[in-house]
Short mmCIF file of N, CA and C in Angstrom, two decimals:
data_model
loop_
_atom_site.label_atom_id
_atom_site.label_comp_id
_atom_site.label_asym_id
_atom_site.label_seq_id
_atom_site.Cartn_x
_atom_site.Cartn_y
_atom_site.Cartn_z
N UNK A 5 -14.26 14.03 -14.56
CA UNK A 5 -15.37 14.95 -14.71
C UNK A 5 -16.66 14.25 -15.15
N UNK A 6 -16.83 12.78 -15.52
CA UNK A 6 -17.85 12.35 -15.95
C UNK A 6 -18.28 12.39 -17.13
N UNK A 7 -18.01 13.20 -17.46
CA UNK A 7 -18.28 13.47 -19.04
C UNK A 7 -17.58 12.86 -20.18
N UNK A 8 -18.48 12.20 -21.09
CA UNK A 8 -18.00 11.68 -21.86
C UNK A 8 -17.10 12.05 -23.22
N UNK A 9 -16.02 11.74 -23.61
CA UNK A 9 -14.94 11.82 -24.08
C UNK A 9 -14.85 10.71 -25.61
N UNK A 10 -14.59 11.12 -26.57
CA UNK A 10 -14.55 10.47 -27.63
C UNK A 10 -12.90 9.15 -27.43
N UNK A 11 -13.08 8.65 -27.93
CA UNK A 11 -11.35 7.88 -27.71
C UNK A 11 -11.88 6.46 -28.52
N UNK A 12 -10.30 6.10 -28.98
CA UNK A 12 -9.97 5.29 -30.06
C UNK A 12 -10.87 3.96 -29.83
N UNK A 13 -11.25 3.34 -30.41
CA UNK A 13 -11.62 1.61 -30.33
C UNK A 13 -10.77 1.32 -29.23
N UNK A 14 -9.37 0.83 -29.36
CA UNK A 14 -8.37 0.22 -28.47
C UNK A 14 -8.68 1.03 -27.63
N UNK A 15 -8.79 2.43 -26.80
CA UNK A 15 -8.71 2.57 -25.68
C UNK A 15 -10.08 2.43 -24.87
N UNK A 16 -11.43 2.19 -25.64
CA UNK A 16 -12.24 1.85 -25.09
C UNK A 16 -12.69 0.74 -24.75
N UNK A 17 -11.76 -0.50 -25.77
CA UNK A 17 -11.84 -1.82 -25.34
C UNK A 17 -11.16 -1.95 -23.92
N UNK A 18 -10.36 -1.21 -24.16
CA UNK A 18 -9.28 -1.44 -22.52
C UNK A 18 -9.77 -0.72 -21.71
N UNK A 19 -10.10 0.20 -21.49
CA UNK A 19 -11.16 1.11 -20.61
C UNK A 19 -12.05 -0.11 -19.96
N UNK A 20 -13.29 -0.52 -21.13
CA UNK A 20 -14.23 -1.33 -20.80
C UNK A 20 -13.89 -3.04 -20.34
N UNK A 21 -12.22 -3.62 -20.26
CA UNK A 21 -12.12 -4.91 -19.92
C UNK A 21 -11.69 -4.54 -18.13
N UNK A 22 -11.18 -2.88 -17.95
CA UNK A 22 -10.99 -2.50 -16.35
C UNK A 22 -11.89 -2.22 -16.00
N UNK A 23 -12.78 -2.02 -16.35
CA UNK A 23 -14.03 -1.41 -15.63
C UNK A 23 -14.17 -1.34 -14.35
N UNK A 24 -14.48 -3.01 -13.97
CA UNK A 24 -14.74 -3.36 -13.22
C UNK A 24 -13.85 -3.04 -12.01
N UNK A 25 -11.97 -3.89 -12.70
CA UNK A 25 -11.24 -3.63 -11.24
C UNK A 25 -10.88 -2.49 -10.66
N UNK A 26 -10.43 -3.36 -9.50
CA UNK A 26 -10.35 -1.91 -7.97
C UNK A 26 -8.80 -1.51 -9.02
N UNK A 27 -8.26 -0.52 -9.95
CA UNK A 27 -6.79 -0.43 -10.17
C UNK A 27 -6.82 1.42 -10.16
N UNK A 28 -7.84 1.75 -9.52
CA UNK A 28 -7.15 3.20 -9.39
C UNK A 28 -7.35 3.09 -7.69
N UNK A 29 -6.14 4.35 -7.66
CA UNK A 29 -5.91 4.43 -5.91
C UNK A 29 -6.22 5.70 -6.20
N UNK A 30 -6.93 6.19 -5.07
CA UNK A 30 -6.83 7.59 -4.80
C UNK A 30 -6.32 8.55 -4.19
N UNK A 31 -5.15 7.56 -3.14
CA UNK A 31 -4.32 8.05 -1.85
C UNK A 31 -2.88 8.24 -3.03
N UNK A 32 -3.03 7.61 -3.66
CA UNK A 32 -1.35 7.48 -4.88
C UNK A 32 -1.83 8.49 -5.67
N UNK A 33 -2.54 8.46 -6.46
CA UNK A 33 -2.95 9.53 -7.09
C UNK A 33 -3.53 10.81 -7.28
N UNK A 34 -4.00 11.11 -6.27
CA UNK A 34 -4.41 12.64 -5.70
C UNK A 34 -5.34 12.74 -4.68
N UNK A 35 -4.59 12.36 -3.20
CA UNK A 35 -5.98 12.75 -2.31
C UNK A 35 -6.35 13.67 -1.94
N UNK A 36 -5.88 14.51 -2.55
CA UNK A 36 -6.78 16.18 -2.48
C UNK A 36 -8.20 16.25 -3.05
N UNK A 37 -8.12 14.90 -4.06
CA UNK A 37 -9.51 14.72 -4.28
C UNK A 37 -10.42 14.76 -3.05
N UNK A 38 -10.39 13.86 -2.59
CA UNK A 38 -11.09 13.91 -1.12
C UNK A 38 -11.36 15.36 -0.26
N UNK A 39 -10.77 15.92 -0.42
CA UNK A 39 -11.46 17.42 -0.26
C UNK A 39 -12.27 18.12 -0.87
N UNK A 40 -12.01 17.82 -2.23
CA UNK A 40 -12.84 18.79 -3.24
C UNK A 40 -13.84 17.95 -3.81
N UNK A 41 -14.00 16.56 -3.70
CA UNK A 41 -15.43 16.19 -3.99
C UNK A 41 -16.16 15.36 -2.57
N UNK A 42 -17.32 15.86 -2.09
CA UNK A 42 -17.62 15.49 -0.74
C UNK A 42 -18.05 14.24 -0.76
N UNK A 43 -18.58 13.73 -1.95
CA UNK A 43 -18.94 12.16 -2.20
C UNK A 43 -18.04 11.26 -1.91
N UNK A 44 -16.71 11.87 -2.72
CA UNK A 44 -15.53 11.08 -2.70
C UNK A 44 -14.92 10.55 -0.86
N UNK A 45 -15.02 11.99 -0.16
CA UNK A 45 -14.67 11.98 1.29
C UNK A 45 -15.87 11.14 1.94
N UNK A 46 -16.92 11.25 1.72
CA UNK A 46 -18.04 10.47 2.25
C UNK A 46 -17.49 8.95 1.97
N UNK A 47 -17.33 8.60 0.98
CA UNK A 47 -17.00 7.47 0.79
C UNK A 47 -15.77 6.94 1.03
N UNK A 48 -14.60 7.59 1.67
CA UNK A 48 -13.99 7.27 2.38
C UNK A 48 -13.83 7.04 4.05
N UNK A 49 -14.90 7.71 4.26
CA UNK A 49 -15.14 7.36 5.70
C UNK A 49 -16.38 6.74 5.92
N UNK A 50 -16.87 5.84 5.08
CA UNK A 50 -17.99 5.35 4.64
C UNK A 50 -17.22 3.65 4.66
N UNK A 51 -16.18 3.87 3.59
CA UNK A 51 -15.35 3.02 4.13
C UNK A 51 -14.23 2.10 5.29
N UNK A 52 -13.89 3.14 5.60
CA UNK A 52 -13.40 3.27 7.00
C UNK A 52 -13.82 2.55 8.03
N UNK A 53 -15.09 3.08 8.04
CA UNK A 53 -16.27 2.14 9.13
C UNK A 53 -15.91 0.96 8.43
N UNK A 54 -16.87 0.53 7.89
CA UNK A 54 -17.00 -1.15 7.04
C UNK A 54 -15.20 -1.86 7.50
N UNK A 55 -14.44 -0.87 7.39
CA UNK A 55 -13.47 -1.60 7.62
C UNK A 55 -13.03 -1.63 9.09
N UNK A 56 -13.05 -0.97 9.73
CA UNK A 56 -13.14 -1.25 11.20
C UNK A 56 -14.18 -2.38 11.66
N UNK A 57 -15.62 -2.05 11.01
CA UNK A 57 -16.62 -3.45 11.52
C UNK A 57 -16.15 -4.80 11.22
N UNK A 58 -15.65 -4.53 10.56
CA UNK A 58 -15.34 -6.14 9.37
C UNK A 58 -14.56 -6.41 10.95
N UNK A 59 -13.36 -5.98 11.58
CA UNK A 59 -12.72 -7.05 12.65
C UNK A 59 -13.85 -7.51 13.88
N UNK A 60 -14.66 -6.35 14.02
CA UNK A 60 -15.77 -6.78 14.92
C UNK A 60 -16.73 -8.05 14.12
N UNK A 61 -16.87 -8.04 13.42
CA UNK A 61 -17.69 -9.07 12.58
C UNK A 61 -16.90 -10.62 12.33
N UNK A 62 -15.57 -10.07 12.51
CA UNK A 62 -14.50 -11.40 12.84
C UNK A 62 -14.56 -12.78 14.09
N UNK A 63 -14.91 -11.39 15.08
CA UNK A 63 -15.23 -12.08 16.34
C UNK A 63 -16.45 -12.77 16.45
N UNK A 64 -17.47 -12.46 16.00
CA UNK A 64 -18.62 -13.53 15.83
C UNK A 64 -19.04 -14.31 15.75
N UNK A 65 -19.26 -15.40 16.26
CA UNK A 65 -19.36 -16.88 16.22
C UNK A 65 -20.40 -17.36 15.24
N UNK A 66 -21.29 -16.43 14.92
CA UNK A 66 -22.40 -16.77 14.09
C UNK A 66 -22.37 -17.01 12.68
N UNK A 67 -22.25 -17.82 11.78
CA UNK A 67 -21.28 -18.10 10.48
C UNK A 67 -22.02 -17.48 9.34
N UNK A 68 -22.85 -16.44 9.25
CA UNK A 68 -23.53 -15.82 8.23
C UNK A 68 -22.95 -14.11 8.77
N UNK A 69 -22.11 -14.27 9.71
CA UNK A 69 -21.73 -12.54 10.21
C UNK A 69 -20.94 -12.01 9.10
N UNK A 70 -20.13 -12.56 8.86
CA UNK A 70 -19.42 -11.47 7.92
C UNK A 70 -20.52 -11.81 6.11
N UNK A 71 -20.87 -12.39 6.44
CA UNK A 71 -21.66 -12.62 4.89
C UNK A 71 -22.22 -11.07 4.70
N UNK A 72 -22.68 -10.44 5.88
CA UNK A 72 -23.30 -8.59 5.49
C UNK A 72 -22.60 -8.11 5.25
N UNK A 73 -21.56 -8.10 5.06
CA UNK A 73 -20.39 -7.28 4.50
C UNK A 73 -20.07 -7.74 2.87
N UNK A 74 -19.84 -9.10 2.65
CA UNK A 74 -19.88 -9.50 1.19
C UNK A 74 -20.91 -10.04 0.11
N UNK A 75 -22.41 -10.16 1.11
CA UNK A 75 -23.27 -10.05 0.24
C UNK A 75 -24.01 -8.58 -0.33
N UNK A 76 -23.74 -7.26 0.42
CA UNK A 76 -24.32 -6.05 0.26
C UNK A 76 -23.00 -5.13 -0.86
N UNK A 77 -21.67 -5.91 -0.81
CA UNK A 77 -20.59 -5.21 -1.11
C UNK A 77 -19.84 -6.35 -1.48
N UNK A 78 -20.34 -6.68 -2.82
CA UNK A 78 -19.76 -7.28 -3.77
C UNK A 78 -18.55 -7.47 -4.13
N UNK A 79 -17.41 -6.35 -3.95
CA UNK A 79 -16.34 -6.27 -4.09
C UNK A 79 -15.56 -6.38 -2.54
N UNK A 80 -14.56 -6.96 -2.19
CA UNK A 80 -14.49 -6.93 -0.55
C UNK A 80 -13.33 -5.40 -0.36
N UNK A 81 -12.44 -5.19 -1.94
CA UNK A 81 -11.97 -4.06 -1.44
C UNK A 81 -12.08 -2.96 -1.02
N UNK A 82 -13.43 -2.89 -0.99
CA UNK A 82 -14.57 -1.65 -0.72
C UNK A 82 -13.95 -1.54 0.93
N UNK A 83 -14.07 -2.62 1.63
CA UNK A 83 -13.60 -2.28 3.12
C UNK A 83 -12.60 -2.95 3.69
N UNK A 84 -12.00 -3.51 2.38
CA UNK A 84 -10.35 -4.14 2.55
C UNK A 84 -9.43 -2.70 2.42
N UNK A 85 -9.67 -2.44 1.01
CA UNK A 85 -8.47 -1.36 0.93
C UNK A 85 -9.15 -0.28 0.53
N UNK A 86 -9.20 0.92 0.92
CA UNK A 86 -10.47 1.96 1.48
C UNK A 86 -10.56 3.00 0.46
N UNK A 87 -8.54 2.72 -0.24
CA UNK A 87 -8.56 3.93 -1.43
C UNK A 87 -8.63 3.44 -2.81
N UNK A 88 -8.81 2.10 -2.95
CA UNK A 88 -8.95 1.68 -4.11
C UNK A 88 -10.29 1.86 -4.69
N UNK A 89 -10.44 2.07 -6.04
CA UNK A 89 -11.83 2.12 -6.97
C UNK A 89 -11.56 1.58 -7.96
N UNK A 90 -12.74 1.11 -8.70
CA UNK A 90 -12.92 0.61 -10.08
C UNK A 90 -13.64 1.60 -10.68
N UNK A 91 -13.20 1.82 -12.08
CA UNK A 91 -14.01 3.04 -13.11
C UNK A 91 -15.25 2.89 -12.39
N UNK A 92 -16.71 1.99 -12.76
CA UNK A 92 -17.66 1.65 -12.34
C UNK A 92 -17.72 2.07 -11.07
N UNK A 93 -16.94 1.85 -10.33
CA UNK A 93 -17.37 2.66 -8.12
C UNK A 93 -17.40 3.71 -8.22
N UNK A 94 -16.15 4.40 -9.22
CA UNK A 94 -16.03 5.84 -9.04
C UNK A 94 -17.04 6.48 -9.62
N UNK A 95 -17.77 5.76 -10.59
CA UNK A 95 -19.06 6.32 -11.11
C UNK A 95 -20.50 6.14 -10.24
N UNK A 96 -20.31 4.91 -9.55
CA UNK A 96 -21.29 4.59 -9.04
C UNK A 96 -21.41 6.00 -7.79
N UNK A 97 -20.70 5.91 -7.17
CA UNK A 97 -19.35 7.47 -6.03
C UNK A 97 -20.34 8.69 -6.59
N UNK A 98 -20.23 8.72 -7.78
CA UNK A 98 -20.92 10.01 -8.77
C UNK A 98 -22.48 10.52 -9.11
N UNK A 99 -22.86 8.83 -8.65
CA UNK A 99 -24.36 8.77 -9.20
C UNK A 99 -24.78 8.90 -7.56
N UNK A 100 -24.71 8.48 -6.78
CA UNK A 100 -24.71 7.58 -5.67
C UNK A 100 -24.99 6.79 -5.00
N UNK A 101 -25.11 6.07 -5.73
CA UNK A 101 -25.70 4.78 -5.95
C UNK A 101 -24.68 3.62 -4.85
N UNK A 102 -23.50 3.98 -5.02
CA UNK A 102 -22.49 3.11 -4.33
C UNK A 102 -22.39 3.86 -2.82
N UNK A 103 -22.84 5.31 -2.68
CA UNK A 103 -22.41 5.72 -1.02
C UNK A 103 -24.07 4.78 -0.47
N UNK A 104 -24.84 5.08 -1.22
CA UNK A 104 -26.62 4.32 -0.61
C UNK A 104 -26.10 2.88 -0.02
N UNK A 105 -25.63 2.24 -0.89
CA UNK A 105 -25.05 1.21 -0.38
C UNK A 105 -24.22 0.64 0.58
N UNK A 106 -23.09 1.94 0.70
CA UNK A 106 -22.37 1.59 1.70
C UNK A 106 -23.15 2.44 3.31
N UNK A 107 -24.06 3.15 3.11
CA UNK A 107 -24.83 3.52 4.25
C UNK A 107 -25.39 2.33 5.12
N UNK A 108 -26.04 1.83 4.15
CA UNK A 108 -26.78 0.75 4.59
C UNK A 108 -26.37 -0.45 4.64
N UNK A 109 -24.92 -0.52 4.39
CA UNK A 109 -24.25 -1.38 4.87
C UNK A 109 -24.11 -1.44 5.96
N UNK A 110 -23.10 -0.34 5.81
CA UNK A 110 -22.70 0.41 7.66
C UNK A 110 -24.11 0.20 8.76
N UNK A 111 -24.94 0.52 8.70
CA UNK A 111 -26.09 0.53 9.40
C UNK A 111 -26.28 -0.81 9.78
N UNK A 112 -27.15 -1.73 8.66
CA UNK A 112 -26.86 -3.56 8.90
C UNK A 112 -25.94 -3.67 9.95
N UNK A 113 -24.60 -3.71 9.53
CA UNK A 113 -23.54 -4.35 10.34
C UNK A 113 -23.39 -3.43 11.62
N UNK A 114 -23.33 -2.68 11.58
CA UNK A 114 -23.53 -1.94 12.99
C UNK A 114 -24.47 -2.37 13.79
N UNK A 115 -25.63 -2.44 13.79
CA UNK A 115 -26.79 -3.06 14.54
C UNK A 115 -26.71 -4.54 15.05
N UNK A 116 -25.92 -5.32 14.14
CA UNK A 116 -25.54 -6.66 14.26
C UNK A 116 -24.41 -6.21 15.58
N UNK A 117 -23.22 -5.89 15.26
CA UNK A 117 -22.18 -5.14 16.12
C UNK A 117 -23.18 -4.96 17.79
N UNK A 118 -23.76 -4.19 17.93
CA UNK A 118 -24.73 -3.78 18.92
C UNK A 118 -24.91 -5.07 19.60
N UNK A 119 -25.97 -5.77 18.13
CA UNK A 119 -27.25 -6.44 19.45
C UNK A 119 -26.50 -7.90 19.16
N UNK A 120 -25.63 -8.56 18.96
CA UNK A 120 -24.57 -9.49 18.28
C UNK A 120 -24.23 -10.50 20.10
N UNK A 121 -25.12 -11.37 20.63
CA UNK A 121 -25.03 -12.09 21.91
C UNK A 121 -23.44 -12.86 21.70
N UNK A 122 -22.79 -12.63 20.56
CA UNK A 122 -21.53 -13.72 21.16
C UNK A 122 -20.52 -12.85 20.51
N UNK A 123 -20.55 -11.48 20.20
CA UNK A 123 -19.77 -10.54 20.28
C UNK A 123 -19.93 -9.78 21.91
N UNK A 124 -18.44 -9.24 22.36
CA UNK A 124 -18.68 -9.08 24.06
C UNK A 124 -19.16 -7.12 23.84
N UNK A 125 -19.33 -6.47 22.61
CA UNK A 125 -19.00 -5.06 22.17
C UNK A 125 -20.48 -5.10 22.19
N UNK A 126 -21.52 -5.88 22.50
CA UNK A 126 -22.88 -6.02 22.06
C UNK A 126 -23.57 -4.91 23.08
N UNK A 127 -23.12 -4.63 24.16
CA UNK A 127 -23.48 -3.34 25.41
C UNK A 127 -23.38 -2.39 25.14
N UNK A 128 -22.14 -1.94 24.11
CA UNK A 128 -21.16 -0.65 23.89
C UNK A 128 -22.81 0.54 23.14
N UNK A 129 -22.59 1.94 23.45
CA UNK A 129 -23.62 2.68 22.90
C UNK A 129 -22.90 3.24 21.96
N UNK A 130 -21.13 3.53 21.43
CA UNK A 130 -20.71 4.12 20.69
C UNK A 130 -21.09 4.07 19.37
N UNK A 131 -21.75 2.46 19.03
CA UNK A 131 -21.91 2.69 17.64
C UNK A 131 -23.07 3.39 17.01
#
């Protein structure tokens, strides 16, 4: 819910040393979430993409191609593993600060995808 919650020293030290990692799933732990918060679903098919591009971005001969994917998205599980979050994403998820990001991820690498001369998908209008 976002809202902040009083809790012991110890559980906020440990709270604050996970912060960061990807250790909640959301497919294990309730993806009904994904229905009932639209950010949450946005950002799963927000992900989705990124992770489908990432194999197109494989094929690329150009050695800075996949760098748009891990210099804009710091974490690679963002479009490795699609249901994982870190406290911090799921907040970022909240603010939205993290879907802005993955928009314009998606966008970047898509356009690359497109106009990409030593990818053969560079014709395709689907994306």
């Amino acid at each position: 819910d976002f809202r902040r919650h009083r809790v012991c020293r110890a559980s906020c030290e440990f709270l604050d040393s996970i912060a960061d990692s990807a250790v909640l799933n959301v497919e294990e732990s309730n993806p009904a979430l994904y229905m009932y918060i639209p950010e949450l679903e946005e950002a799963l098919r927000l992900r989705q993409q990124l992770n489908s591009l990432r194999g197109y971005l494989a094929t690329c001969r150009q050695e800075d191609s996949l760098q748009l994917l891990t210099k804009r998205l710091k974490s690679p599980h963002l479009y490795e593993e699609i249901h994982s979050y870190s406290i911090q994403e799921l907040s970022e998820v909240h603010s939205g600060g993290l879907l802005e990001r993955m928009r314009k991820t998606v966008r970047t690498v898509s356009t690359h995808v497109r106009q990409c001369p030593t990818n053969f998908l560079h014709n395709l209008s689907f994306l």
